[in-house]
């Protein structure tokens, strides 16, 4: 492999180092390009730019590969539990049984919110979007747990533990029901389901199929290398903003419909198609008409130009869960038909548009009784360990880290005089 690339410009030749990753990915290192040539690289949505070297997650877009710290997602999804995957992503290795017990115990004893935080929920309107509440609550954690360098592991445990409580409280707020407090003898997923759906007046039996389904969904969403929200986490963290502030920013980035907000839009899209008489060819014609601004939500991906392996796993899981529950959801059948129809259409095949993680996830959340407005919150709960892992990887980089500050190419007016138009005292 060549270890350098050459750039020729205006009669001069510049030699640029080439970096190769563990899986053979290669990058031209342009970190000294400006100093040596006066040139900068331009890549507006970073589709051709590696922001960092990272050891956390590997994705091969053409082959539909996803691995967490080297472990194939199919195996992690089948055999893992969410709290162990959190530890693996954040600390780099699977914990020993003793370390896992200690980690889970810390999570258990950090699940409660400070009682004063409950008052924050009272100020929101009933129809407040839970992602707005989540972003505010995560930033507010910094007022209760000031970031100390010695407290990083405690704060990591706090956010993973309290995230499910904040999410469940946001849901209870939206339906006007009393908050349910966590129980220390329940798993992370079971504790969340109970806080979401139990009421003080009667016992609540946690359906095992739901606990397992939630564990799977959390694992599948846990990390995905330098996606929009994770890049936001690294960007904000690079200014030395604390963990809570960085997470609040990542939550806001995930909220967008092009990113984590897509799972909510997929269900809304399927419901609209169904109301419209399930005219799939007619709907896809609208999608293909650029002027319509209609997108096939849950399809397409910046990296995967083959199947998103998570979508494959979720499609099988949806079938299994619906069979176990003995229910059928017309939207699941509609989604499958929509996928088949799209994958036979040259528009989608030529653009390598396949179902992504958001295409089937919402159908499973729906079956669990989770409202559409909470879907992106569910994505947040899953992605937390990934955001934390990348933040910590940057913070503990032995070669240090600099504040993220991209350059630009100015394309505005040249110098001109700001003449006195007598407006100073208007
Ligand atoms: C997630 O980055 C990650 O890893 C994200 C994620 C994670 O785990 O963090 O995987 C989670 O965010 C999944 C993506 C969820 N979003 C959606 O499902 C929304 C619908 N999909 C898109 O908007 C789009 O596909 C993106 C945002 C996902 C990717 O956008 P890109 O890479 O910028 O692709 P593009 O917009 O340049 O599309 C290339 C072409 C364009 O057509 P042409 O200009 O070439 O004619 O494909 C078309 C697009 O118009 N296209 C779509 C489409 N997605 C792309 N056309 C119709 N429907 C779509 N969904």
Coordinates of N, CA and C and ligand atoms in Angstrom, one line a residue, residues 59 223-224 227-229 257-260 262 287 290 294-302 304-305 308 310 347-348 351 353 356-358 379 383, ligand 1:
X59 N -18.2 0.2 10.5 CA -19.3 0.0 9.6 C -18.7 -0.2 8.2
X223 N -24.7 2.5 19.1 CA -23.6 3.3 18.4 C -23.6 3.1 16.9
X224 N -23.1 4.2 16.3 CA -23.0 4.0 14.8 C -22.0 5.0 14.2
X227 N -22.0 9.5 13.1 CA -23.3 10.0 12.6 C -23.4 11.4 13.1
X228 N -24.5 12.1 12.6 CA -24.7 13.5 12.9 C -24.7 13.8 14.4
X229 N -25.4 13.1 15.2 CA -25.5 13.4 16.6 C -24.2 13.0 17.4
X257 N -35.6 15.0 11.6 CA -36.2 13.9 10.8 C -35.3 13.3 9.9
X258 N -34.2 13.9 9.5 CA -33.3 13.2 8.6 C -32.4 12.2 9.4
X259 N -32.5 12.3 10.7 CA -31.6 11.4 11.6 C -32.5 10.6 12.5
X260 N -32.5 10.8 13.8 CA -33.3 10.0 14.7 C -34.8 10.3 14.7
X262 N -36.5 10.2 12.2 CA -37.1 9.4 11.1 C -38.0 8.3 11.6
X287 N -42.6 10.3 -4.2 CA -41.3 10.3 -3.7 C -40.3 10.6 -4.8
X290 N -39.1 15.1 -7.5 CA -38.2 16.0 -6.7 C -39.0 17.2 -6.2
X294 N -41.3 14.8 -1.0 CA -41.7 13.7 -0.2 C -40.6 12.6 -0.2
X295 N -40.2 12.2 1.0 CA -39.1 11.2 1.1 C -39.7 9.9 1.6
X296 N -39.0 8.8 1.2 CA -39.4 7.5 1.7 C -38.7 7.4 3.0
X297 N -39.3 7.7 4.1 CA -38.7 7.8 5.4 C -38.3 6.4 5.9
X298 N -37.2 6.3 6.5 CA -36.7 5.0 6.9 C -35.9 4.3 5.8
X299 N -35.7 5.0 4.7 CA -34.9 4.4 3.6 C -33.7 5.4 3.4
X300 N -32.6 4.8 2.9 CA -31.4 5.5 2.5 C -30.5 5.7 3.7
X301 N -29.2 5.9 3.4 CA -28.2 6.0 4.4 C -26.9 6.6 3.8
X302 N -26.3 7.5 4.5 CA -25.0 8.0 4.0 C -24.0 7.0 3.9
X304 N -24.5 3.1 4.5 CA -24.9 1.8 4.0 C -25.4 2.0 2.5
X305 N -24.7 1.3 1.6 CA -25.2 1.3 0.2 C -25.6 -0.1 -0.1
X308 N -29.0 -2.1 5.7 CA -28.6 -1.7 7.1 C -28.8 -3.0 7.9
X310 N -29.0 -3.6 10.8 CA -30.0 -3.4 11.9 C -31.4 -3.6 11.4
X347 N -35.4 3.6 -9.4 CA -35.1 4.9 -8.7 C -34.3 4.5 -7.4
X348 N -34.8 3.6 -6.6 CA -34.2 3.3 -5.3 C -33.0 2.4 -5.5
X351 N -30.0 4.3 -6.7 CA -29.4 5.2 -5.7 C -29.0 4.4 -4.4
X353 N -30.8 2.8 -2.3 CA -31.6 3.2 -1.1 C -32.2 1.9 -0.5
X356 N -33.3 1.5 6.5 CA -32.4 1.7 7.5 C -33.0 1.3 8.9
X357 N -32.3 1.6 9.9 CA -32.7 1.2 11.3 C -34.1 1.7 11.6
X358 N -34.4 2.8 11.0 CA -35.7 3.4 11.5 C -36.9 2.9 10.8
X379 N -34.8 6.1 20.7 CA -33.5 6.1 19.9 C -32.4 6.8 20.8
X383 N -28.8 5.3 22.1 CA -27.6 5.9 21.6 C -26.7 6.5 22.6
Ligands
LIG1 C1 -30.2 7.4 10.9 O1 -25.5 8.4 10.0 C2 -26.0 7.4 10.7 O2 -25.3 6.4 11.0 C3 -27.4 7.6 11.0 C4 -28.1 6.4 11.7 C5 -27.5 6.1 13.1 O3 -27.6 5.0 13.5 O4 -27.0 7.1 13.7 O5 -28.0 5.3 10.9 C6 -29.6 6.7 12.0 O6 -30.3 8.6 11.0 C7 -30.8 6.7 9.7 C8 -31.4 7.6 8.6 C9 -32.8 8.0 9.0 N1 -33.3 9.0 8.1 C10 -34.3 8.7 7.2 O7 -34.7 7.6 7.1 C11 -34.8 9.9 6.4 C12 -34.9 9.5 4.9 N2 -33.5 9.3 4.4 C13 -32.8 10.4 3.9 O8 -33.3 11.7 4.1 C14 -31.4 10.2 3.5 O9 -31.3 9.0 2.9 C15 -30.3 10.3 4.5 C16 -30.5 11.6 5.3 C17 -30.4 9.2 5.5 C18 -29.0 10.2 3.8 O10 -28.8 11.4 3.1 P1 -27.6 11.6 2.1 O11 -26.5 10.7 2.4 O12 -27.3 13.1 2.2 O13 -28.2 11.2 0.8 P2 -28.7 12.2 -0.3 O14 -29.8 13.0 0.3 O15 -27.6 12.8 -0.9 O16 -29.4 11.2 -1.3 C19 -28.8 10.7 -2.5 C20 -29.9 10.6 -3.5 C21 -30.7 11.9 -3.7 O17 -31.2 11.7 -5.0 P3 -30.4 12.4 -6.3 O18 -30.2 13.9 -5.9 O19 -29.1 11.6 -6.5 O20 -31.4 12.3 -7.5 O21 -30.9 9.6 -3.0 C22 -32.1 10.4 -2.8 C23 -31.8 11.8 -2.8 O22 -32.9 12.6 -3.2 N3 -32.7 9.9 -1.5 C24 -34.0 9.7 -1.3 C25 -34.0 9.2 0.1 N4 -32.8 9.3 0.6 C26 -32.0 9.7 -0.4 N5 -35.0 9.7 -2.1 C27 -36.2 9.4 -1.5 N6 -36.3 9.0 -0.2 C28 -35.3 8.9 0.6 N7 -35.4 8.4 1.8

